[in-house]
PDB file of C-alpha atoms in Angstrom:
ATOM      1  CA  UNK A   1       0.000   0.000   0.000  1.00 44.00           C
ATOM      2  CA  UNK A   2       3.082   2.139   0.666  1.00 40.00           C
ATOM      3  CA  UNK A   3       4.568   1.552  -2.488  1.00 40.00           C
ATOM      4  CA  UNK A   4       1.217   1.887  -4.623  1.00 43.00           C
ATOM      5  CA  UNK A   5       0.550   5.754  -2.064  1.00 42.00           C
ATOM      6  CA  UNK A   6       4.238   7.091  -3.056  1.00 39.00           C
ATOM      7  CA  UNK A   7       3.818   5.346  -6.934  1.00 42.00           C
ATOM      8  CA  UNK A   8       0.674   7.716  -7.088  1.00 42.00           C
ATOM      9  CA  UNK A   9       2.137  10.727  -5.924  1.00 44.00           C
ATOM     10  CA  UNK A  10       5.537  10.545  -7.918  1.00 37.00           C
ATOM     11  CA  UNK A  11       2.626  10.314 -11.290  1.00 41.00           C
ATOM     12  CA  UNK A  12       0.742  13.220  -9.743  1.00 42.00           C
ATOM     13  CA  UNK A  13       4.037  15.144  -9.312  1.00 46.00           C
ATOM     14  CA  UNK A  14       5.350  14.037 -12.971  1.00 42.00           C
ATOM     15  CA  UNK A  15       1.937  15.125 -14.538  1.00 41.00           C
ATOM     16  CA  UNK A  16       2.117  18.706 -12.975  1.00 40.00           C
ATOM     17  CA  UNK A  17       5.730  19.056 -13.942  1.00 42.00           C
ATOM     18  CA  UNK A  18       4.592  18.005 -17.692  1.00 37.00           C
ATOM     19  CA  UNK A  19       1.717  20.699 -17.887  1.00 41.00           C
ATOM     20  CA  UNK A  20       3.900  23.166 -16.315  1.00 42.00           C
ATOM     21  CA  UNK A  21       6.245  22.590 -19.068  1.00 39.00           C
ATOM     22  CA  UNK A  22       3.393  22.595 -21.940  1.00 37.00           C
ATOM     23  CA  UNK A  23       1.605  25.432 -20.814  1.00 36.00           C
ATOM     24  CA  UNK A  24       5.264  27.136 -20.854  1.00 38.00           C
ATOM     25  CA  UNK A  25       5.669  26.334 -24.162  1.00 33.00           C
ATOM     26  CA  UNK A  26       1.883  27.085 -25.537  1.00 36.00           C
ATOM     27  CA  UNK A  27       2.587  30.716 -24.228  1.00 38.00           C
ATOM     28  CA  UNK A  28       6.299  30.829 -25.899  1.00 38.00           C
ATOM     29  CA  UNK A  29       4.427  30.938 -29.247  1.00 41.00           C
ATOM     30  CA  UNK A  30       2.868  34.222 -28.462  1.00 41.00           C
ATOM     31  CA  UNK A  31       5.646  35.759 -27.241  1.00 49.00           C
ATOM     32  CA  UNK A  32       7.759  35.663 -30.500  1.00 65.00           C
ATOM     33  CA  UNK A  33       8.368  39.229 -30.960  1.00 78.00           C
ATOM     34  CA  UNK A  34      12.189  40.169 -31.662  1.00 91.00           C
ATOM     35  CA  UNK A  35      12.765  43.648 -31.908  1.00 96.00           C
ATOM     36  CA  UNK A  36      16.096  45.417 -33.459  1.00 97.00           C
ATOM     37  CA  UNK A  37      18.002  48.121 -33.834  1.00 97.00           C
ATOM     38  CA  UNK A  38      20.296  49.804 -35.662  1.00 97.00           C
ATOM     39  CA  UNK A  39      22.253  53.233 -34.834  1.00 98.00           C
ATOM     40  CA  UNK A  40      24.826  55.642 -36.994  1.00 97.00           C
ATOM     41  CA  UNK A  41      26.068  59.118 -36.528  1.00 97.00           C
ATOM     42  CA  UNK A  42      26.570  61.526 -39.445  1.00 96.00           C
ATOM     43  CA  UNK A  43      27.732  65.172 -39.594  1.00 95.00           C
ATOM     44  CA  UNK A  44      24.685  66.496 -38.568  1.00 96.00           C
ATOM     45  CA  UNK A  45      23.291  63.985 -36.070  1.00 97.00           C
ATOM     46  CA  UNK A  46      22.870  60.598 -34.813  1.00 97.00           C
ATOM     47  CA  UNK A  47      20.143  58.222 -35.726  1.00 98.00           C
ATOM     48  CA  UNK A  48      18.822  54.925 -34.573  1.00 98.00           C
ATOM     49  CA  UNK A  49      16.149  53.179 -36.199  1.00 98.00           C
ATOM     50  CA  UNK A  50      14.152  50.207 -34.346  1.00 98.00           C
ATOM     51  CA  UNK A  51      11.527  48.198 -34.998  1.00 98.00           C
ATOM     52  CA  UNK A  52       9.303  46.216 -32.581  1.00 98.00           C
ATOM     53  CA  UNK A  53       9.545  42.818 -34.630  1.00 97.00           C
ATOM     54  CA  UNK A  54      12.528  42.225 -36.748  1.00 97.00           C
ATOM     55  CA  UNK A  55      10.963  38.662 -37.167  1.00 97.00           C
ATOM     56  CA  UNK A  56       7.554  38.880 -38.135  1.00 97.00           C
ATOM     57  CA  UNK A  57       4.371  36.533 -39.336  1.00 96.00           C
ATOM     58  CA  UNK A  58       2.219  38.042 -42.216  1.00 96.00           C
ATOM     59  CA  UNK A  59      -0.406  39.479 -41.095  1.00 97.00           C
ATOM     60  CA  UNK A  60       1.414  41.426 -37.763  1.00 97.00           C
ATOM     61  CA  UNK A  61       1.368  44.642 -37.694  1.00 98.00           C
ATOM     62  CA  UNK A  62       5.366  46.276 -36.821  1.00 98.00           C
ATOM     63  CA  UNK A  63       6.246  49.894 -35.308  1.00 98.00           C
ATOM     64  CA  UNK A  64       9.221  51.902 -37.054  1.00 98.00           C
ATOM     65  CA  UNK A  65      10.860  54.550 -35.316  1.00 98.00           C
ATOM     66  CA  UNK A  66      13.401  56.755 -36.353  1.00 98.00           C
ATOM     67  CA  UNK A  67      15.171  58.548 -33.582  1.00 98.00           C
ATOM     68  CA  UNK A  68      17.551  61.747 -34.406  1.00 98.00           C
ATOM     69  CA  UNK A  69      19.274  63.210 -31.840  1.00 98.00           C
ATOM     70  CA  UNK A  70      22.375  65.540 -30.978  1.00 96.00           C
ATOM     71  CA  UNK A  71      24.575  66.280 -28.173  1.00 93.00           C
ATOM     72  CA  UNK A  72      25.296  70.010 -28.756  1.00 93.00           C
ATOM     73  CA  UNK A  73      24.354  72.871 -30.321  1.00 92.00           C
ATOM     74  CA  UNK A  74      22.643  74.514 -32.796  1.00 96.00           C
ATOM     75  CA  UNK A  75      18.975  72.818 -33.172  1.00 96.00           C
ATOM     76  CA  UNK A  76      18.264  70.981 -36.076  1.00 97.00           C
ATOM     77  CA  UNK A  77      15.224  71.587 -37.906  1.00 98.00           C
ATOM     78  CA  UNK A  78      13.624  68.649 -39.590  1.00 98.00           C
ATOM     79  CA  UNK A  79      12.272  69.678 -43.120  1.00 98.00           C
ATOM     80  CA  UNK A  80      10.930  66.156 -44.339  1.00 98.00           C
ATOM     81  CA  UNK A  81      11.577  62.565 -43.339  1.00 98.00           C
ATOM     82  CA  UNK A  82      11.341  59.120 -45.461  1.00 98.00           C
ATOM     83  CA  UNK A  83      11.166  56.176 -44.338  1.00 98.00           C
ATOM     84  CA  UNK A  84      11.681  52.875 -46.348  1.00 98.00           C
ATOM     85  CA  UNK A  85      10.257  49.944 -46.462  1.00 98.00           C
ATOM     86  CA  UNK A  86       9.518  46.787 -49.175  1.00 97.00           C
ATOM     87  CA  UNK A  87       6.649  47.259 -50.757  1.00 97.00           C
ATOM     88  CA  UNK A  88       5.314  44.058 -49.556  1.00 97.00           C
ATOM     89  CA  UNK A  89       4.461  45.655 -46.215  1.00 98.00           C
ATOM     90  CA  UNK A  90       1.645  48.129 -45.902  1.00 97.00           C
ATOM     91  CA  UNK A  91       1.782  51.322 -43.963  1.00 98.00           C
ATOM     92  CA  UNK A  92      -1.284  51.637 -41.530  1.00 98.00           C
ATOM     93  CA  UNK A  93      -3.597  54.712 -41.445  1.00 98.00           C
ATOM     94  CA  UNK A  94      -3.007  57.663 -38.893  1.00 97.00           C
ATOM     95  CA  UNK A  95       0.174  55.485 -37.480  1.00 98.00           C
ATOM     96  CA  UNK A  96       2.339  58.268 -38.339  1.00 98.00           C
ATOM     97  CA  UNK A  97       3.356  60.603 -35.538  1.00 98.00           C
ATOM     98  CA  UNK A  98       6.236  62.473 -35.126  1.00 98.00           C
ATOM     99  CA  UNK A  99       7.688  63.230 -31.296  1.00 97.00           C
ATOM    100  CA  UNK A 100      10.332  66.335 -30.137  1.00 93.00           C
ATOM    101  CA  UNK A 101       9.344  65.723 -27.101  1.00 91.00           C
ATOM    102  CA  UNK A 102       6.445  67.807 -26.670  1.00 88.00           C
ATOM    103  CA  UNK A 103       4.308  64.743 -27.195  1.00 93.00           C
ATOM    104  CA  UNK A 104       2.804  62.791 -30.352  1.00 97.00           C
ATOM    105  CA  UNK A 105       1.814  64.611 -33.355  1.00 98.00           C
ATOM    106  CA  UNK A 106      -0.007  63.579 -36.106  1.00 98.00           C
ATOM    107  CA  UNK A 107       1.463  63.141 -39.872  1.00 98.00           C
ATOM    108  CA  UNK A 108      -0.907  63.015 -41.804  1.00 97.00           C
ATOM    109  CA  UNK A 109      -2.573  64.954 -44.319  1.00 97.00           C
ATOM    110  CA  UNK A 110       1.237  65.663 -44.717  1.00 98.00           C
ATOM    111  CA  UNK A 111       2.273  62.193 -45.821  1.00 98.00           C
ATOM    112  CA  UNK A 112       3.185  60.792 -48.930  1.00 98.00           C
ATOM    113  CA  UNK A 113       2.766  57.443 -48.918  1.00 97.00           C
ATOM    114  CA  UNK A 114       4.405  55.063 -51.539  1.00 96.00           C
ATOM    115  CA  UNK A 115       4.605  51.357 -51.875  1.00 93.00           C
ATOM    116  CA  UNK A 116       8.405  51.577 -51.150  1.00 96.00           C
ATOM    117  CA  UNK A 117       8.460  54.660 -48.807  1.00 98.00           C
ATOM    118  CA  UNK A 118       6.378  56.851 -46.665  1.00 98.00           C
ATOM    119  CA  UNK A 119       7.496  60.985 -46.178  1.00 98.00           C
ATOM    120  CA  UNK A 120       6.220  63.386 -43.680  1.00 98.00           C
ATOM    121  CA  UNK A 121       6.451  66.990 -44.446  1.00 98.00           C
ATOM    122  CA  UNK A 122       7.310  68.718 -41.740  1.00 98.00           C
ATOM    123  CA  UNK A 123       7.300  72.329 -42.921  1.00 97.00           C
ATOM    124  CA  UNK A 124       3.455  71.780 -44.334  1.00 97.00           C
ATOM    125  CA  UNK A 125       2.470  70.659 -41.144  1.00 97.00           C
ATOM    126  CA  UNK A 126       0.955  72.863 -38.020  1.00 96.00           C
ATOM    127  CA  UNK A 127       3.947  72.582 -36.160  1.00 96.00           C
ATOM    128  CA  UNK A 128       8.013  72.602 -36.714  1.00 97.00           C
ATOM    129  CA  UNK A 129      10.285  69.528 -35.381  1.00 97.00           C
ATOM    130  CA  UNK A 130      13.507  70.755 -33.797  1.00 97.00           C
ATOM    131  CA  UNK A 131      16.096  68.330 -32.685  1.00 97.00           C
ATOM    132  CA  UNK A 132      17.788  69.692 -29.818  1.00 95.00           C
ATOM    133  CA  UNK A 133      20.515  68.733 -27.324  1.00 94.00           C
ATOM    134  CA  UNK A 134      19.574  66.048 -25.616  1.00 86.00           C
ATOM    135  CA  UNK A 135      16.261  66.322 -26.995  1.00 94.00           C
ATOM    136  CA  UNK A 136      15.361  63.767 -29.604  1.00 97.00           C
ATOM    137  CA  UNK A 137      12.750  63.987 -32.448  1.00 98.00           C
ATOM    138  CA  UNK A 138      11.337  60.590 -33.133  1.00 98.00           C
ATOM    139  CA  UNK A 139       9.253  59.472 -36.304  1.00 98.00           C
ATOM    140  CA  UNK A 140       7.530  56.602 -36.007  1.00 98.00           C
ATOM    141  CA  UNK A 141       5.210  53.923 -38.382  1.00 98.00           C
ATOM    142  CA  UNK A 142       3.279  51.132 -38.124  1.00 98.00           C
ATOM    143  CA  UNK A 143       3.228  48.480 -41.313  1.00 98.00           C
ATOM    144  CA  UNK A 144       1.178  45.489 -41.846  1.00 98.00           C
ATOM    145  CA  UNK A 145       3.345  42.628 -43.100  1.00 98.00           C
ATOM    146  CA  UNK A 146       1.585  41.608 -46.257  1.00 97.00           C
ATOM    147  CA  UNK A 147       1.358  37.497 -47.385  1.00 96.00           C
ATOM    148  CA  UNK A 148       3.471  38.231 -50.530  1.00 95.00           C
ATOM    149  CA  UNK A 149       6.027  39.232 -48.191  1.00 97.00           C
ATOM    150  CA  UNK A 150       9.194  36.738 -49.050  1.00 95.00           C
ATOM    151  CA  UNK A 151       9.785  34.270 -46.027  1.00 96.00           C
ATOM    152  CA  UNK A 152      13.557  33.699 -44.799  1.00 95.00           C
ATOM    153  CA  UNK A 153      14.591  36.726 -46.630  1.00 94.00           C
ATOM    154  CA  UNK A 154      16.192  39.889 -45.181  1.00 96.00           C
ATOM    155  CA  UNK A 155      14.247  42.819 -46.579  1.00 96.00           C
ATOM    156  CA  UNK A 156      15.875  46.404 -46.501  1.00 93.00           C
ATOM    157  CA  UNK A 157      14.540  49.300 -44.939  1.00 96.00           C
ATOM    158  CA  UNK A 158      15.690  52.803 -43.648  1.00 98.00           C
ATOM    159  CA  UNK A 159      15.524  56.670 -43.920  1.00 98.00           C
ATOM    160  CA  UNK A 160      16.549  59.463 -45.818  1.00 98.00           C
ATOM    161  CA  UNK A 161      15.623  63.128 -44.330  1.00 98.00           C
ATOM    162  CA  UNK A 162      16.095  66.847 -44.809  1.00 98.00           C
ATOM    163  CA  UNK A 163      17.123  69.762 -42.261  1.00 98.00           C
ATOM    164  CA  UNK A 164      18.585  73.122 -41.868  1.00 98.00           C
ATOM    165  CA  UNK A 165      22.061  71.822 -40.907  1.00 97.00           C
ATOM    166  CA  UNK A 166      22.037  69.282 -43.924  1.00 97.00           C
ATOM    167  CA  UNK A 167      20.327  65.852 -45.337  1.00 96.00           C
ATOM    168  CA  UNK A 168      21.404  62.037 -44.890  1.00 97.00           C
ATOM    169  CA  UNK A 169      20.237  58.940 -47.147  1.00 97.00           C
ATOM    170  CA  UNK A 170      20.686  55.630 -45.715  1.00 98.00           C
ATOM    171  CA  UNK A 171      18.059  53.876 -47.524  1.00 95.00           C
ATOM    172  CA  UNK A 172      19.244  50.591 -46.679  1.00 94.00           C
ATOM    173  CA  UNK A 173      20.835  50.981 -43.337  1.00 96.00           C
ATOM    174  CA  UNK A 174      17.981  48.882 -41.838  1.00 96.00           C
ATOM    175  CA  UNK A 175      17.371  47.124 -39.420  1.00 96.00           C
ATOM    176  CA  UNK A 176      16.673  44.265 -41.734  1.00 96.00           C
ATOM    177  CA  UNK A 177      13.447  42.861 -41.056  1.00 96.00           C
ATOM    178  CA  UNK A 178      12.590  38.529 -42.126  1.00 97.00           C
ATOM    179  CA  UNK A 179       9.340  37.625 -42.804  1.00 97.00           C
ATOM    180  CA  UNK A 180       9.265  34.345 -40.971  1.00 94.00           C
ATOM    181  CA  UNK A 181       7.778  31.020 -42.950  1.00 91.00           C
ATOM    182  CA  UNK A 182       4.967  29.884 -42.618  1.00 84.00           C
ATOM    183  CA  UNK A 183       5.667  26.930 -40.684  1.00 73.00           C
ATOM    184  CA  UNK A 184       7.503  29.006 -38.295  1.00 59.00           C
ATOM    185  CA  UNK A 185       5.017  30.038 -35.741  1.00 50.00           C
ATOM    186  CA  UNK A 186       8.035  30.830 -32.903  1.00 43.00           C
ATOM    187  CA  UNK A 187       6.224  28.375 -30.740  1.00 35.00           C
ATOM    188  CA  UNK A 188       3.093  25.905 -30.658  1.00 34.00           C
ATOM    189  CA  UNK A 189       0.839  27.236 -32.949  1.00 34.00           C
ATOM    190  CA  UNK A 190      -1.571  24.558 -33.113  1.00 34.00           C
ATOM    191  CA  UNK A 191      -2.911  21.121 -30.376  1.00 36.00           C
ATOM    192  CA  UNK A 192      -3.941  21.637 -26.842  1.00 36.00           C
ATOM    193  CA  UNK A 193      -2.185  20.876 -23.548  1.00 34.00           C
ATOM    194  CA  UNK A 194      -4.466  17.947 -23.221  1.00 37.00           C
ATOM    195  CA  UNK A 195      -2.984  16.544 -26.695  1.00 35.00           C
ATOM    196  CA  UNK A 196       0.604  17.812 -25.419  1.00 33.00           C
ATOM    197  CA  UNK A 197       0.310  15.780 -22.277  1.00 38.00           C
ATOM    198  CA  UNK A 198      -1.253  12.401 -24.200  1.00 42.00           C
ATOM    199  CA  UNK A 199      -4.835  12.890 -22.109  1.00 39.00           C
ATOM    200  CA  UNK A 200      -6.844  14.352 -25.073  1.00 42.00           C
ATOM    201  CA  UNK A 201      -9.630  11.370 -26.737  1.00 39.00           C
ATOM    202  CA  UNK A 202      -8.636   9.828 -29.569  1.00 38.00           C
ATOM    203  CA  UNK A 203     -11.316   8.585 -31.883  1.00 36.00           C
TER     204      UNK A 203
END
């Protein structure tokens, strides 16, 4: 009876320790998000592009953000800003909001929008963008990733802008941003824990 009491409890102990494990692994698939950065300095200031999933499934939806900053004097003044992206991936309405720290603004009507780039004009908007010391000005996107979007593949993006101390284009300076396959689902996309542990009927 002793053996058959501890026997039962070392199987109760093993079961929990197998659905703790499943239900850890379930939840991994939703948690797949990898986000990435990238970060160069040019003569008139540094910028650092990130976005939230370099990783992606079609159909998520990704935030770009383009950060410029300085560390001394004189303020930059934004004219216009581009931002690039493969045309596979499709910008999302009233995402774009640029940020000099005096809170989110709103892009558009001032935004041309292309299948390979989106531009915010900054000196046809309401307000001015100045990039002070220690005071960043950040442009940022959101993109649906679109089905014809190639999976495995490294796509390019970056930015290209305008300002009253000079202009950069890095149209391809990332970060780089793979579409993952479709059988990729960064985790147990499909089954239930009962199937996982072997309890689930079978028919």
């Amino acid at each position: 009876m002793t053996h058959r009491a501890t026997q039962r409890g070392i199987t109760a102990g093993a079961a929990t320790a197998v659905a703790a494990a499943a239900l850890t692994l379930l939840s991994t698939g939703a948690a797949h998000a990898a986000p990435d950065s990238v970060t160069w300095t040019d003569r008139v200031a540094s910028v650092t592009r990130t976005v939230s999933d370099a990783n992606p499934k079609a159909g998520d939806t990704i935030t770009v953000t383009t950060k410029f900053e300085r560390s001394t004097g004189p303020d930059l003044q934004l004219n216009w800003v581009k931002d690039f992206h493969d045309a596979c991936l499709t910008y999302v309405m009233d995402s774009a909001t640029m940020n000099d720290g005096t809170g989110d603004k709103a892009v558009e009507p001032y935004l041309e929008m292309k299948p390979g780039f989106v531009a915010g004009d900054f000196m046809a908007t309401s307000y001015r963008v100045f990039v002070k010391a220690a005071s960043p000005a950040t442009f940022t996107v959101k993109y649906t990733v679109g089905a014809s979007c190639n999976r495995g593949t490294p796509l390019s993006s970056g930015t290209s802008y305008r300002g009253s101390l000079g202009s950069g284009d890095y149209n391809s300076y990332g970060p780089f941003i793979t579409v993952a396959k479709d059988s990729d689902g960064g985790g147990v996309s499909t089954g239930s824990l009962g199937s996982l542990l072997g309890t689930g009927s079978s028919k």
